[in-house]
XYZ file of C-alpha atoms in Angstrom:
405
model
C 9.557 7.613 5.560
C 10.941 9.947 7.885
C 13.961 9.231 8.366
C 14.530 7.987 7.083
C 17.394 9.279 5.084
C 19.016 11.113 7.992
C 18.856 8.172 10.360
C 19.999 5.792 7.671
C 23.250 7.601 7.058
C 24.301 8.685 10.499
C 23.431 5.554 12.431
C 26.100 3.829 10.384
C 28.659 6.657 10.418
C 28.433 7.016 14.171
C 28.479 3.283 14.728
C 31.959 3.099 13.252
C 33.419 5.874 15.365
C 31.342 5.857 18.530
C 34.115 4.411 20.688
C 36.538 7.174 19.727
C 34.305 10.218 19.208
C 31.357 10.020 21.573
C 31.657 10.424 25.308
C 30.370 6.989 26.190
C 30.557 7.571 29.948
C 27.595 9.955 29.721
C 23.985 8.904 29.344
C 22.925 10.275 25.979
C 19.933 9.963 23.699
C 21.775 7.647 21.311
C 22.450 4.899 23.867
C 20.883 1.764 22.434
C 20.931 3.169 18.899
C 24.662 3.596 18.263
C 25.976 0.218 19.348
C 29.656 -0.576 19.607
C 28.846 -4.022 18.207
C 27.885 -2.356 14.918
C 31.459 -1.253 14.286
C 33.335 -3.397 11.769
C 35.823 -5.807 13.314
C 38.797 -4.066 11.691
C 38.138 -0.359 12.304
C 41.502 0.536 10.829
C 40.502 -0.829 7.444
C 40.539 1.815 4.721
C 37.174 0.806 3.290
C 34.098 0.122 5.416
C 30.555 -0.848 4.486
C 27.202 -0.576 6.209
C 23.656 -1.648 5.381
C 20.742 0.443 6.639
C 17.063 -0.415 6.147
C 14.623 2.429 6.563
C 11.212 0.859 7.171
C 8.834 3.771 6.609
C 5.079 3.966 6.356
C 5.024 3.908 2.558
C 7.899 1.581 1.711
C 11.080 -0.126 2.852
C 14.332 1.342 1.596
C 17.864 -0.063 1.689
C 20.961 2.115 1.785
C 24.281 0.349 1.184
C 27.031 2.738 2.222
C 30.734 2.719 1.418
C 32.965 4.673 3.801
C 36.645 5.505 3.512
C 38.536 5.896 6.769
C 41.712 7.788 5.931
C 42.995 8.009 9.514
C 42.140 5.267 12.065
C 39.973 6.598 14.894
C 38.770 9.627 12.969
C 35.431 10.172 11.317
C 35.185 8.273 8.005
C 34.007 9.921 4.838
C 31.069 8.735 2.758
C 32.405 7.578 -0.599
C 29.240 6.194 -2.142
C 25.720 4.875 -1.670
C 23.578 2.293 -3.402
C 19.861 2.716 -2.883
C 16.796 0.609 -3.634
C 13.303 0.188 -2.239
C 10.155 -1.894 -2.244
C 6.524 -0.916 -1.746
C 4.329 -1.157 0.247
C 5.870 -0.615 3.691
C 6.088 -3.266 6.426
C 2.961 -1.886 8.115
C 0.925 -3.053 5.114
C 1.748 -6.640 6.168
C 0.260 -6.140 9.612
C -1.411 -9.595 9.521
C 1.203 -11.270 7.300
C 4.538 -10.762 9.064
C 6.381 -13.460 7.110
C 5.413 -11.835 3.807
C 6.599 -8.505 5.135
C 9.967 -9.995 6.027
C 10.261 -11.457 2.519
C 10.267 -7.930 1.103
C 13.361 -7.271 3.211
C 14.958 -10.486 1.929
C 14.544 -9.167 -1.617
C 16.497 -6.034 -0.746
C 19.264 -7.997 1.018
C 20.205 -9.386 -2.389
C 21.057 -5.810 -3.395
C 23.555 -5.661 -0.506
C 25.132 -8.972 -1.486
C 25.674 -7.697 -5.030
C 27.116 -4.405 -3.787
C 29.588 -5.461 -1.075
C 32.670 -7.645 -1.645
C 32.163 -11.127 -0.205
C 35.330 -10.672 1.896
C 33.572 -7.883 3.836
C 30.202 -9.544 4.461
C 30.949 -10.886 7.947
C 32.049 -7.512 9.276
C 29.403 -5.377 7.577
C 26.584 -4.406 9.994
C 22.972 -4.646 8.868
C 20.384 -2.581 10.683
C 16.657 -1.902 10.232
C 14.988 1.062 11.878
C 11.210 1.262 11.568
C 9.505 4.618 11.810
C 5.984 5.975 12.176
C 4.254 3.289 10.119
C 5.033 0.627 12.739
C 4.580 3.006 15.662
C 0.922 3.295 14.635
C 0.378 -0.482 14.792
C -0.690 -2.444 17.863
C 2.443 -3.416 19.807
C 2.097 -7.177 19.343
C 1.606 -6.874 15.568
C 4.570 -4.540 15.156
C 6.813 -6.864 17.178
C 5.712 -9.868 15.088
C 6.895 -8.061 11.963
C 10.196 -7.118 13.554
C 10.766 -10.680 14.783
C 10.385 -12.073 11.247
C 12.766 -9.443 9.878
C 15.352 -10.331 12.533
C 15.097 -14.001 11.506
C 15.831 -12.995 7.922
C 18.865 -11.017 9.079
C 20.193 -13.965 11.112
C 20.185 -16.122 7.995
C 22.152 -13.511 6.055
C 25.970 -13.476 5.860
C 26.198 -10.015 7.436
C 26.995 -8.810 10.962
C 23.752 -8.680 12.981
C 23.925 -6.605 16.215
C 21.634 -7.514 19.098
C 19.513 -4.416 18.553
C 19.686 -4.498 14.780
C 15.905 -4.416 14.274
C 13.807 -1.929 16.193
C 11.243 0.865 16.056
C 12.902 4.251 16.229
C 11.414 6.849 18.546
C 10.114 9.872 16.667
C 12.515 12.256 18.373
C 15.475 10.094 17.218
C 14.368 10.572 13.620
C 14.542 14.330 13.907
C 17.846 14.339 15.755
C 19.527 11.948 13.387
C 18.354 13.901 10.361
C 19.710 17.103 11.938
C 23.068 15.482 12.695
C 23.283 14.098 9.175
C 22.564 17.371 7.393
C 24.920 19.364 9.569
C 27.605 16.697 9.243
C 27.350 16.707 5.453
C 27.305 20.499 5.247
C 30.422 20.744 7.402
C 29.086 22.411 10.553
C 29.858 19.477 12.824
C 33.358 19.009 11.439
C 34.121 22.608 12.384
C 32.635 22.264 15.917
C 30.497 25.257 15.053
C 27.253 26.259 16.732
C 26.161 27.815 13.435
C 23.936 25.049 12.172
C 20.864 24.575 10.002
C 17.492 23.227 11.069
C 15.778 20.233 9.462
C 12.213 19.516 8.378
C 11.226 15.944 7.544
C 7.787 15.078 6.205
C 7.060 11.356 6.050
C 3.850 9.460 5.382
C 2.726 9.090 8.993
C 4.755 11.679 10.953
C 6.691 14.894 10.569
C 9.731 16.207 12.471
C 11.217 19.637 13.113
C 14.685 20.041 14.642
C 16.982 23.032 15.117
C 19.584 24.444 17.477
C 18.052 27.398 19.357
C 20.209 30.543 19.499
C 18.064 32.568 21.887
C 17.448 31.973 25.566
C 13.859 33.045 25.065
C 13.272 30.034 22.817
C 14.571 27.677 25.499
C 12.428 29.331 28.155
C 9.213 29.129 26.087
C 9.687 25.597 24.796
C 8.028 22.567 26.452
C 10.695 20.610 28.287
C 10.150 17.383 26.340
C 10.906 19.272 23.092
C 14.534 19.880 24.174
C 17.338 17.344 24.072
C 20.973 17.874 25.164
C 23.878 15.706 24.092
C 27.632 15.931 23.616
C 29.186 15.003 20.300
C 32.475 15.773 18.575
C 33.648 17.616 21.727
C 30.720 20.047 21.571
C 27.475 20.198 23.552
C 24.233 20.676 21.630
C 20.809 21.490 23.084
C 18.349 20.833 20.313
C 14.729 21.745 19.848
C 13.185 18.624 18.316
C 9.741 17.107 18.115
C 8.018 14.410 16.080
C 4.310 14.824 15.371
C 2.756 11.405 14.848
C -0.299 11.539 12.620
C 0.875 14.691 10.822
C 2.745 12.990 7.993
C 1.484 13.614 4.476
C -0.604 10.465 4.120
C -1.965 10.563 7.657
C -2.973 14.154 6.950
C -4.884 12.996 3.876
C -6.937 10.713 6.084
C -7.551 13.474 8.592
C -8.564 15.904 5.846
C -11.004 13.397 4.395
C -12.377 12.637 7.864
C -11.337 9.014 7.515
C -9.452 8.983 10.845
C -12.712 9.466 12.711
C -14.755 6.895 10.776
C -11.954 4.390 10.026
C -13.032 3.688 6.463
C -16.624 2.519 6.952
C -17.523 0.029 4.203
C -19.443 1.659 1.377
C -18.720 5.200 2.567
C -17.003 7.604 0.171
C -14.937 10.397 1.694
C -15.124 13.643 -0.282
C -12.956 16.717 -0.373
C -12.775 20.109 -2.064
C -9.104 19.295 -2.665
C -9.937 16.615 -5.249
C -11.271 16.879 -8.832
C -15.071 17.004 -8.791
C -15.345 14.012 -11.142
C -12.972 11.770 -9.205
C -14.150 8.447 -7.757
C -11.349 6.165 -6.571
C -9.993 3.958 -3.799
C -6.808 4.270 -1.828
C -5.021 1.871 0.516
C -2.983 3.168 3.431
C -1.782 1.154 6.408
C -3.533 -1.925 5.086
C -6.972 -0.199 5.078
C -8.919 0.556 1.884
C -10.706 3.901 1.584
C -13.191 5.118 -1.017
C -12.741 8.781 -1.860
C -13.799 11.361 -4.414
C -14.294 15.033 -5.239
C -16.882 17.333 -3.729
C -19.685 17.419 -6.277
C -21.395 20.526 -4.924
C -21.181 23.568 -7.193
C -18.315 25.917 -6.336
C -16.972 23.655 -3.628
C -13.553 23.006 -5.138
C -10.373 25.050 -5.440
C -7.656 26.402 -3.170
C -9.742 28.364 -0.661
C -12.177 25.554 0.311
C -9.335 23.030 0.177
C -7.143 25.133 2.442
C -10.005 25.457 4.902
C -10.111 21.661 5.090
C -6.403 21.085 5.662
C -6.204 24.007 8.084
C -8.456 22.128 10.488
C -5.830 19.383 10.640
C -2.974 21.591 11.904
C -4.321 24.848 13.311
C -3.577 25.190 17.017
C -2.105 21.683 17.262
C 1.642 22.331 16.813
C 4.055 24.327 18.900
C 5.274 27.502 17.162
C 8.745 28.674 18.232
C 9.245 32.290 17.046
C 12.868 31.630 16.237
C 12.080 29.456 13.199
C 11.236 32.572 11.218
C 14.844 33.714 11.492
C 16.568 30.350 11.023
C 17.817 28.405 8.004
C 16.175 25.047 7.326
C 16.742 22.095 5.056
C 13.559 20.268 4.015
C 13.324 16.775 2.579
C 11.150 13.677 2.061
C 7.679 14.728 0.876
C 8.601 18.421 0.907
C 11.163 17.568 -1.718
C 8.981 15.102 -3.634
C 6.056 17.483 -4.082
C 8.400 20.308 -5.126
C 9.868 18.013 -7.778
C 6.426 16.798 -8.900
C 5.392 20.380 -9.664
C 8.688 21.437 -11.299
C 9.553 23.895 -8.526
C 12.971 22.275 -8.167
C 15.167 19.887 -10.141
C 15.082 16.222 -9.159
C 18.863 15.801 -9.238
C 19.999 19.171 -7.925
C 17.256 20.072 -5.450
C 16.899 23.808 -4.958
C 15.909 26.693 -2.749
C 12.297 27.670 -2.143
C 10.345 30.055 0.036
C 7.343 28.876 2.042
C 5.166 31.138 -0.096
C 6.264 29.192 -3.200
C 4.318 26.173 -1.918
C 1.242 28.344 -1.466
C 1.584 29.823 -4.942
C 1.859 26.381 -6.495
C -1.018 25.059 -4.387
C -3.257 27.866 -5.704
C -2.194 27.167 -9.269
C -2.955 23.434 -8.984
C -6.118 23.634 -6.872
C -7.783 26.366 -8.914
C -7.302 24.361 -12.094
C -8.270 20.912 -10.821
C -10.541 20.088 -13.726
C -7.799 20.689 -16.258
C -4.780 19.584 -14.244
C -3.205 16.265 -15.197
C -1.103 14.613 -12.509
C 0.083 11.210 -11.473
C -1.430 11.874 -8.049
C -5.019 13.040 -7.530
C -3.905 14.256 -4.092
C -1.503 16.886 -5.434
C -3.750 19.839 -4.572
C -4.407 18.467 -1.086
C -0.733 17.681 -0.497
C 0.493 21.131 -1.548
C -2.197 22.843 0.498
C -1.361 20.724 3.527
C 2.363 21.468 3.224
C 1.544 25.172 3.067
C -0.717 24.977 6.121
C 1.794 22.828 8.036
C 4.590 25.319 7.476
C 2.633 28.552 7.958
C -0.174 27.738 10.374
C 1.374 24.677 11.997
C 5.034 25.523 12.634
C 4.561 29.294 12.214
C 7.008 29.955 9.397
C 6.706 33.267 7.586
C 5.909 33.073 3.902
C 9.300 34.550 3.046
C 11.214 31.880 5.036
C 13.765 30.157 2.793
C 13.958 26.362 2.686
C 16.798 24.407 1.076
C 15.180 21.390 -0.610
C 17.337 18.251 -0.644
C 16.700 14.666 -1.643
C 16.169 12.151 1.150
């Protein structure tokens, strides 16, 4: 899921202006992602369209974007978006690649209904797969991508050579950062005053921000830093993608399922689940039996937090600067905040890290009486709290702007 939203939007925006905005003579991280062949044939046209598929671990989403280019050669503005999705994600079709590609075909019909027929041939269609496919064996992932590419070739849209690929985790974080700062106006103003981004998908999580202190750069592992030039400014970002630390992967780690790989007949139990619960859950094409901890007194926030803490403690880099920076959070951060009425679904909202902990305590300490569409709500909220505080090192008072993906 990560990306997700950020990658989906900016891959298409940049593709339409890359030849006039980006310094193409330099080797940059977006080589091979922002392709000149993705630009519509008539870049001076006032209305442009783009189709972006985000193939995440939990589902495949289509974004059909409409851009208005008021001045040829300048950055177009997003006029509208049509969104739809199917579940499960492509990774669930690990041994049925043709069936996985058929789910993409279903979503292509949405694009046909949304874009004028006269624009089909010059509208680029792109699919970027994220952590769900990165977790699969290489040959199985490539088989899925091959079938998707065949579906694209049969469509009436413009299909670039590299239209179907697995996106590197660091790209997800960078693209999300570029998108948020583009939409909030920082990149238009060539300002170094930017906001950081936090993306929590099903299989991975990303953190990206622009360091303001030399100390941060000195204390950061070299492979966590990426420099690039864009819009006549140079940016040196702190960015890292943690594979296996997405919300659903964290559930497996909390249950201990990652170590035992879902042994037949074995039920994984957790203090984060209602004591009476007995259920099954499918993730990544594997079925798991799970349930609550039936020992007396072994449920609630404290024992649950101890479980999720083992997943993140000491395993993530903690840059001190994040405690003094502004961050936008989306994907599962947003979803769980909406699920528990901490923010409005349409408007989003502003939360502190400690708000997630407060809500986690409320839910976990009332498991037997709490009614929810997801039995994992206590675990998810506790994990988000642990990820932010004990994983990334955010202070409880750190403010997060929650936005929809």
